[in-house]
Structure formats: C-alpha cells, structure tokens
Amino acid sequence: MGGALLRTALSEVCGTDVHLWHGRLSGVPYPIIPGHVTTGTLDKARGTLRDVQGRVLEEGDRLAFFDVHRTCGKCLACTAHRTPTRCPSRRVYGITDSATEGLFGGWAQKVYLEPGVVVAKLPDRVTFEDYIGGGCGLLTSVHIIERSKIVLGDTVVVQGAGAVGMSAAALARKAGAGQVIVIGAPQSRLDLSITMGADVVINIDTTTPDERLARVMDLTGGIGADVVIEAAGSPRAFEEGVRMARNGGAYVIAGHYTNTGDSTINAHEHINRKHLDIRGCWGSEVGHFLRALQVLERYRDEVPWHLIGAKTYGLTQINEALAVAASMAIPKALVDPWR
Amino acid sequence: MGGALLRTALSEVCGTDVHLWHGRLSGVPYPIIPGHVTTGTLDKARGTLRDVQGRVLEEGDRLAFFDVHRTCGKCLACTAHRTPTRCPSRRVYGITDSATEGLFGGWAQKVYLEPGVVVAKLPDRVTFEDYIGGGCGLLTSVHIIERSKIVLGDTVVVQGAGAVGMSAAALARKAGAGQVIVIGAPQSRLDLSITMGADVVINIDTTTPDERLARVMDLTGGIGADVVIEAAGSPRAFEEGVRMARNGGAYVIAGHYTNTGDSTINAHEHINRKHLDIRGCWGSEVGHFLRALQVLERYRDEVPWHLIGAKTYGLTQINEALAVAASMAIPKALVDPWR
Amino acid sequence: MGGALLRTALSEVCGTDVHLWHGRLSGVPYPIIPGHVTTGTLDKARGTLRDVQGRVLEEGDRLAFFDVHRTCGKCLACTAHRTPTRCPSRRVYGITDSATEGLFGGWAQKVYLEPGVVVAKLPDRVTFEDYIGGGCGLLTSVHIIERSKIVLGDTVVVQGAGAVGMSAAALARKAGAGQVIVIGAPQSRLDLSITMGADVVINIDTTTPDERLARVMDLTGGIGADVVIEAAGSPRAFEEGVRMARNGGAYVIAGHYTNTGDSTINAHEHINRKHLDIRGCWGSEVGHFLRALQVLERYRDEVPWHLIGAKTYGLTQINEALAVAASMAIPKALVDPWR
Amino acid sequence: MGGALLRTALSEVCGTDVHLWHGRLSGVPYPIIPGHVTTGTLDKARGTLRDVQGRVLEEGDRLAFFDVHRTCGKCLACTAHRTPTRCPSRRVYGITDSATEGLFGGWAQKVYLEPGVVVAKLPDRVTFEDYIGGGCGLLTSVHIIERSKIVLGDTVVVQGAGAVGMSAAALARKAGAGQVIVIGAPQSRLDLSITMGADVVINIDTTTPDERLARVMDLTGGIGADVVIEAAGSPRAFEEGVRMARNGGAYVIAGHYTNTGDSTINAHEHINRKHLDIRGCWGSEVGHFLRALQVLERYRDEVPWHLIGAKTYGLTQINEALAVAASMAIPKALVDPWR
C-alpha cells in the first residue's frame, strides 16, 4: 500500500511519555508527537490498505496498528538471533520518530501509517477503550508471558502495579498460574489488580522488603515463587525479586525501560546456587501485537482493561495529563486529541 | 545391590577441596574424607553390582561412580521443578558426608559405594588419568553446555581457565561453537586451554576489563558473544560478562560455588535492554555423569583431559597438594592414596 | 518409611481396565487387582509416612498416591533422556503388579503403599469425588498440556471426549487457549465437555471427516489449529488430526495407549511441508501427579471433575461397571469396594 | 538499494531442478530460469548495495545471496507462528519466479538481485566451489540441525546420502554428535559421507530394512538413535526411521520436499509409547543462510564441501547435467553459464 491516515480516537500517556517529557531518554529527535499506542478509524488510504492476512481495510474501519515499524527482518538480530526488538533499524511511533518527518504520534488528530506499518481491524467486540486500556502495557505483557513459560499451577509474583504489571498479572492467570501475587502501590492500583485477576496484593508503602519476602515464602509453602515478573523499574525490585524466586525458577526483567541505577546482586546466593533463570524482555514484536488482539477479543469480558484507562484528556489539558501520569494517581491517562 | 568397595586409583584436589581446607563452606560435617570425584577398580561387592543399564560389574573392573547420591527423585525439586541438583536430600561424597559414617571420600584407599550410588564401567579407551583429569570440572561442564544451548557457529566466551573453564571451552568447541575465547590466568593455563580447543585466550593479568571487553567486541564484529560462560567465581567476572554478551545472548553462571561477594549490575543496561538470558547452573545430575563418559570415550584423543591432572600426590604429601591447588600453580593436583 | 495401608474410598474403571478385562494388554501378570488411581484414608503406617515435602502423614488423613512406582531415577531414560515414563523398572498399580505380590490395586478395600510410593495429602478443598473424577485422565492431561506448549490465545482441538479428552480440554482453557474445540461422541460427553470448558464441540457420529476438517478451518479463519491433542486412540484420528493442525503447529499423540492399528500418513503433505511438530506423550511422572493436586485445589470450583465419575459400583457389581465403561454410556464408572 | 546484477560464477543442479525438469512441482510459473542457489561477483548496483550488517558492497566483490525472497515479515506465519518459511508471500529464485519477470535464476550469466534480497560477501577463505558445494543442501542442513537439538554425545542417524544428507551428517558431527550413521546409496556417496564426517555408513542397496534396524540397534547398545534425520524423500524411510529412534528421541523430516506417497505408521508403537518427537523441517530462513556462511568459514578446511559439487557443466550441456543429477551418479552437478 502507499500509506494511510488514521483518525485518532484514543491514544495514551504511558510512563515512557513522562520520561520523554522530562528528557530522560537519550537520542530522541525532538520535537516529537508523543503517543506510541493509538487506535481510531481509517480516514484515507493511498491505494488499498490490507491487514496481515491480506484482508482489505475500508475507510471508517476501527483500527489498531503496531507502533513499532521499520524493523528490517533481514539483519542478524531479526533473523539468526531471533530478537527483532533489537533490530538497529527499528523505530517507534511517538518516541523515535521526529515530528519534522510527519504525523508519527497518536497525540495528533490524524496519524500517518507509512507503508509497511502493521495494521489490524479491531475485533467487533473490542472497544477503543478496551484496546487503549491495555495499550502498550498489554503488548509488553504478551511478550513477558511468552518469556515466563508459566506451567499450570505456578505461583507468579508481579513486581509493579502499573499498566504493565496489571496486564501481566491478568495474563499470568489466563496462562495457567495457580496463584498471582502483585506487589506495588498505591492501594487503588492494587485493588484494580485484584479486579484484573490477582489473588493476593502486597502494598510496598506499608511493608518492608523482609516482610514482603516472608509473605511470598509463606504463600508458597516456604519454596518461593515459580516465576517472578519485574514490572517496577526499580533497582531495589531486582534485588528483592531474585530472593522471591524459588530454586530453578524464572525471573523476567521487563520494567527497566530506562536506567534508574544499579542493583547489588550476589551471584552465588541468588543465581548460581538457585539455578535461577533471569530473562530480560525488551519491547514487543508484531506477533505480540497480533496475540494481544486475540487476547482482548477472548477475555475483554473477564478482564476489565478499559478500567486501566481511567481518565481522558484533550490536547489543551495535556500537561495536566502528564502530571497525573507522573504522580501515578490513576493507572493510565488517555488522550483524545479531538476533545 | 548391597553396597560395594572401590579400590581407589586416583582422586582429585579441586578448588572445593581448598575451600573445605579453609573452612569456607558452611554445614560441612567435619571430620570428612575429601575427594568427591574418584576412580579405581571394583574391590568387593555385597551381592551383585550393576550399572544403570543393568550390566553386572565384576571385581577388578575399572569404575567411575557419581559422587552425588541420595537425591530422592520424588520431591518437588526432583520432579515438578526438574532441578534435582536442588533436592534437599542430595549428598556429595567428600563434601557433605562425614568420615564418622564411613568411607565416603576418594582420598581413602578404599571408598564405600553405598546402595543406590550410580556406578559405571570406564569405557575401554578411557584411562584413569583421562577420567580424573576431567573430574568434577568435566561433569559440571556437561551441565553448563546443556544450559548454554550453543548454536552452530556461535562465539562462546569462557571466563576462567581452571578445570571447569578448560573443560567448558573444550566442550563448547565440540558442541558447535565457531569461536571459543578463554579469559583467565596464569599463562600456562591459557596455553593448555588452547590445547584443549580454545581459539583465543586473554590473560587477565596483563589486561584491563575495558581492554578485554574491547577485544571480545573486536572478535565478534562489534556484536558481542552469543554465549558467555562464567567459570571464574569472581564478582567482577559477572560484571564483565554481562557486558560481553550480545543482545539476546546467554550468560551461564557456574563458577560461584561459594560466596565471594556482591556484583553491581545495571538491570537496564545489561539485562532488560539487552534482552539477555542469565542462567544459573548448579552441580550436575546423573545424566551429566553418563554423558561425560560418552564424551571422554569419543573425544579423549582430541582433547587431552589427562593434561589437566598435572601432578599426583600421596597422602603424606596432601598438604602440599592443597597448597599447590590453592596457588593455582598447576591446573589440578591428583591424589593416589596408595603412593 | 516401611510401607503403609490405604483404606480405599474410591477407585476408578478407566479404559485401560476394559483393555485388561479383554486381555488386550501384553505382559500383564494375571491375576491382578485392578484400580491404578485410587484415593482413601491412611489406615496404618509402619513407621512414619511422609509426603514429598517431608510432612508427616497421620492415620485418618485423606490421601492420594502416585500409582506409578519403582521408576529407578538412575537409568538413561530417567536421567540423560529425561523420559522417566520409559524407565524399564517402572511399574503401575493395578496393571503391572500381580495380585500374588500383595494389595497392589484400588479395587481392594485396602491398598498396600510400598516403601518409595509417592503419597500426598488431599488438599482440604478437594473431595474424594473431585480427585477420582479427574483420576488417571487428569494426570495424563497435565502431561499433555506440558507437551502442548500452548501460547495465550491458541486454538486447541482435542480429539476424544473421554476422561482424558475432557480433562485436556479443561486444562487447555486454563493454560491459555483462546478457543477449545472437542471432537468426539456421544453427545452426553460433548455436553459435559462444554461444562468442563470447551467452546465448541463436534459430534463424530453426525459428521464426516471432511466436515470436521472444514469446521476446524472455519473456526480458525482457514489457518488450522495451533495445537491438536489426540485422546481418541483411533488410527483415523491421527489421519484427521494432522490435517487440522496449522503450518508450524503441534500435534500431541496421547490416546494410543494400546495398538489399534496403522495410520496412513503423507510425510510431505502433513509433516514436512507443514513444518509440523508431532509429540508422543506417554504416561505421567511424579511431577504431573503433584501438579494435578495443585490444579484440583485451584480449579475444582470452576471445572466439575466430580461429574466425570458418573456412577459408583460395589465389588459385586464390577462386571456391570466394566460393561458400562466398555459401552461408553457414562464418562467414568467408579468403584467403592466397601459398598 | 535499487537492485543489482550478479555475474554468475557457479550455480547448482539440485534434486529440485530434476523435479522441475519433470514437471513434478505444482504451481511453477514456467518458463523459469532454474538455479536457486548461486554465487558470483557483484556486477553493477543501482545505488548502494549493503549486506545485512550495513556494510557497503563493491563491484567485483564475491557474493552469495539468499534465494528466498519477498518473505513479508508481518504475517502470522512470519511473526506469531515463527515459521517464516510458511509465509504466503515467500518466493524462491529459480523455482517460483517466472523468467518473464526477469533474471531470477542462477543458470543465467547474470542474476537480478531485486531490492530486499539478502546479500552477503563471501568470507575471504570461502571459495565459490566451497559455497556452491554446500549449496541449498547446506542451508537446509543448518535448519535441520537447529530442529534436531543434538546433545553432546548423541548418536545421530541420517537417512539419505545426497547433498542434504551429507551436509547434515557433517554438521551433526560439528554440533556435538558422538556418533553419526549415514544410510543411503550408492557407495561412492557413502564414501564421501565418511570424508564429510560420518562414523558409520549403511548401504541400502545391500541391506534389508530389518538388517539396517538391527545395525542401528547394535551401534547404540540396543537403545536406538537419539536423533534420526530424514533426508531421503521416501515413504519407506519414514517407516524405517521411527523404528530407529530411541524412546524419547527425535525424528526430523526434511527430505519430503515433494509428494512421493504415503507411509504406514503405527501411532501406538512408533510415537505414543516411544514418547517420540517428530519435527517437520521446511526450507530455510535468512538466519540459516547467515549461519551457513559462518559454518563454511569455520569448517571449510575440515569438511570438504567442494567435493560435493563433483562436475561443472556449461549451458549447452545442461540436459546432460540434469540427466546426471537424476541418475544420482555424482553427488551434485554444477552450472557455469559462461563456460
């Protein structure tokens, strides 16, 4: 196809946008139009726009698109190494694309879908609010779950109750976890985590690391968690998490999108003697985007992703939206650029 | 069977024995008879002694036995978790077995093979010197290679040029590595590493961490190593190793048998953004013992394991043997308790 | 421990018992006491009986035990090959143990738990009816699900609506399947499959193979199922199943416990060009038994395993029970030897 | 880049070309220019031609290119299913590309490298003869070895002594196999298989299936092969191969590129009870092409791939070349269109 325009319905303010606001990411080609995950309707297509299965998309169709683009599919990372999220050509809407190049971000009323961008029709049952409530956290979580290799009955600890943590907790349950424990704050997010599928929550504002470790040990018969998922982005979380995993368990690190400092790790105690697997998990691939749509269609009645997107802001309120996101007062702020 | 006696031919002094000598391991039921990996001839069996395939072993047969015993095969670690080296019942000859219980160590002239111990006939082509030259380092290395999941053509970095590191380097080559780089000291061990199969060696006595990292990057076209194997036991090695691995690579931690201190790790730089796998590797299993015998039979002509066991000591020279082992002057000291 | 006696509460009549009745299995040391999976209370223990985590079991405790015993844990199959269900020493209560050796079967009022048998306390929330309703089919299904490697959102086809098929369908849902299709008969079993968690059922009595294939293709957007699980035991099922799996999908063969004849398979069309994985799945391991107990505890309120065990028979009615099982009129007949 | 022209040095006549000659493949857009794997020098590039690591290629450089092109990288097969060789958009030089579209085949003096084709500089040590001797069989073999998951010390049986079988045997050795057995004919190919790295060969012209099975059992201590690789393309090979694999072993089916008829398989005896893995292996991916170049660079001194390409023909001798390939008189015929 020759490119298309999406009429934005909803975009999101995620933690990355707060980092971008504060200039904490290096190499960003400011000015940018933020908004990496976005949904809306097909406005206009140059030629015929098709989804990945070759179905023609019509103007007015409700669409989602994969914000990661220009992954080359031919380099060592994309092929021999099977890590396309490390492709050097990879670009991301709203983060690595400059506004000087075009409408590459969802906080605009229209978004340019350049040739090659992966586009999908939203399943009929999935609303804009479902999709954007999941947002980039859901896509990341589909990747996390793939890396977690959960076995039926496993106890899974999720560190962090943000958009990634809540989706990861919900998906861990759906992927076979017998017990899901979410560790985070504030209490409102922990309450929502329960609604999303967590069995137990632990509030970091009212507990010490030792108390949290003791609680996890107690909940696992003294054995430790089969899988620990880090979605907190704190060096302390890493130090805590390796202690919570059982011998031969797995620890998936997905929350360290930016550099928040060093962790102190004892290779003997926490990795070697534990026979532990630690798995970094970076970004998401086209396949995770496609799986996320399947997941939303299947589980949107059981998992209220739309509740994560707690409040919607127009463009004139965008600094307020960023401040709210930075304060973590609500799980996620949404953006409707037409409001 | 009802137990048997092995007439010791050769046992070894490994780094663990030096730790035991210095009292650095906790929970050891002193007095002990050291010597966990040992080989010799079948002296006497109470009833019929059989190998794992049911073949009857005769008095005078040249034997190896698996020093890890009493692994229960029924607990969570042994079964659901598939980590038998973390079985709480697991015991090891020469380390966790008290001399007050019997002849549970290879520095004695005869070793008691209690019922249930896994025993194998040495393949005809494999000499006592081959087997004990490989020793516990070879068994550990078979486990390391399993955890490494080397793909044909991979560049593998091995940190450490001791008995484990040298065997790991040799096996990495045999398992498909296209390039094996050993980092360690002293030069004599690095020279032997080349003989064992390494392509490149880097001497830590004459290089800085930055120089070593630059060298690995240079040898991998700026990409980093596909697999890094830690067999050094130093907190600094962990810090160096995660920098040497490529995006989406693997880092196997096997050298931290004892606690030598903490490492400083940046979860963002070294794990999350790298999409890195870190895999702890603890001890060895029966299967690794059986594979090690196959490996010796197949490759003993190509890989000179017997050269690792550089010098043999009698019992009256044992403090000298320990001192030599502690000094790392030779790759490995052997023990012949009949000398 | 020195062995114990279990006071039988409930045992089951599974398809294997019908095969045993008809003499279709080779190598069975008749006379036998049938009943491989059984539950009841601890009657008497010689010494102290412990579960796999070392907890002491008391007389009167409600118990389950793993009917597979004497797996050696040391042979190639148990260790290097990681296939303990192929251990040559392996024996199974009610099938390979002769009545001349003792009470090795659940259709007796008391069952002898020989030293080494894996015993577990039933979780408080799990009734005898829950456990035996799941029975050997549940244990096999836990193994099947492990082999299936289901990814969140996958479409899973289960061929067969017996005790194995129904449990596999229920667990596939819990393990992340987005859509579960059960193919079998009679309609009553298909109705129960829906209650157990299937989304769609296809009755083999009222459809042709081509119609079934067309239905699966239709339900998967023309792509085929991600995973097909064979729990039917028919050569025709194999031929149908490979056609239903998508390119790069998986086909798990678990229903061919006995030889029911040859299948005609085209290696080009159905395996090579499809890049298909076919995985045989034999028996179950201790770990699957322990996972099954976790699964029952977690999901007994959502999945009505107790409904599979439709009717209970006393010993004087046992031929009737076998006839009913052979006729497939009910999902599973139970045995209460005290009735 | 905007496309380039390769000046052909050597192309090959592989079994597929014989199928194409006889019209045995469906959907081929005749007329075609045969020759899928080809090597030569860069003749002219429109704009700047780069390899996958971004290095600029110069006119006169010795090149290899990946004959599989237009794989989309976005569809379910390419992404969620991780089976890019099943991408519906995938095309192959010399097979699925019509001569009416351009110079898409290596039996021409110049080959058109359309934009997007993956191109690599031949490593300095690798000759045209090395590369084309390996050819498409080497690329397929790299994929086979990935699917085989060989463990150090494994016995690997390769069925078929053609270009694929010989390369698979060579790579199995390099990937850790302790024993490689090649089964095929004629004797000249078996002799070359030994030179390539096989330990044992079995001639199908002078043995019965039962004798071959007995031989494999004898060579594996009665256990069977850990991995069996099918590179023969015969329905009988499939029937033989499942019998040769051990319990819990793996069987990789790679030789059924065309439909040569049905096999008779007993799901109970050969798959279910054996707990066997059967893995179809279709085509090769960009990563296998890149790995193949690494493999050639590393092992070209130890494995004489150039001997596979036994004789070179000019375009006027091409029917003779096809007849020789069909007769299997030599391992592989080469084509030099300038001769």
Tab-separated table of N, CA and C in Angstrom, chain D residues 2 71 129 230 278:
chain	number	residue	atom	x	y	z
D	2	GLY	N	18.505	-0.149	-4.878
D	2	GLY	CA	17.591	-0.221	-6.004
D	2	GLY	C	17.812	-1.419	-6.901
D	71	THR	N	9.620	-12.810	1.561
D	71	THR	CA	9.020	-13.198	2.833
D	71	THR	C	8.608	-11.898	3.520
D	129	GLU	N	33.613	-22.616	-5.008
D	129	GLU	CA	33.392	-24.066	-5.019
D	129	GLU	C	32.925	-24.559	-3.636
D	230	GLU	N	15.712	-37.420	8.522
D	230	GLU	CA	15.247	-37.967	7.251
D	230	GLU	C	15.597	-36.994	6.141
D	278	ILE	N	8.440	-35.909	16.521
D	278	ILE	CA	8.654	-35.850	15.079
D	278	ILE	C	8.555	-34.392	14.670
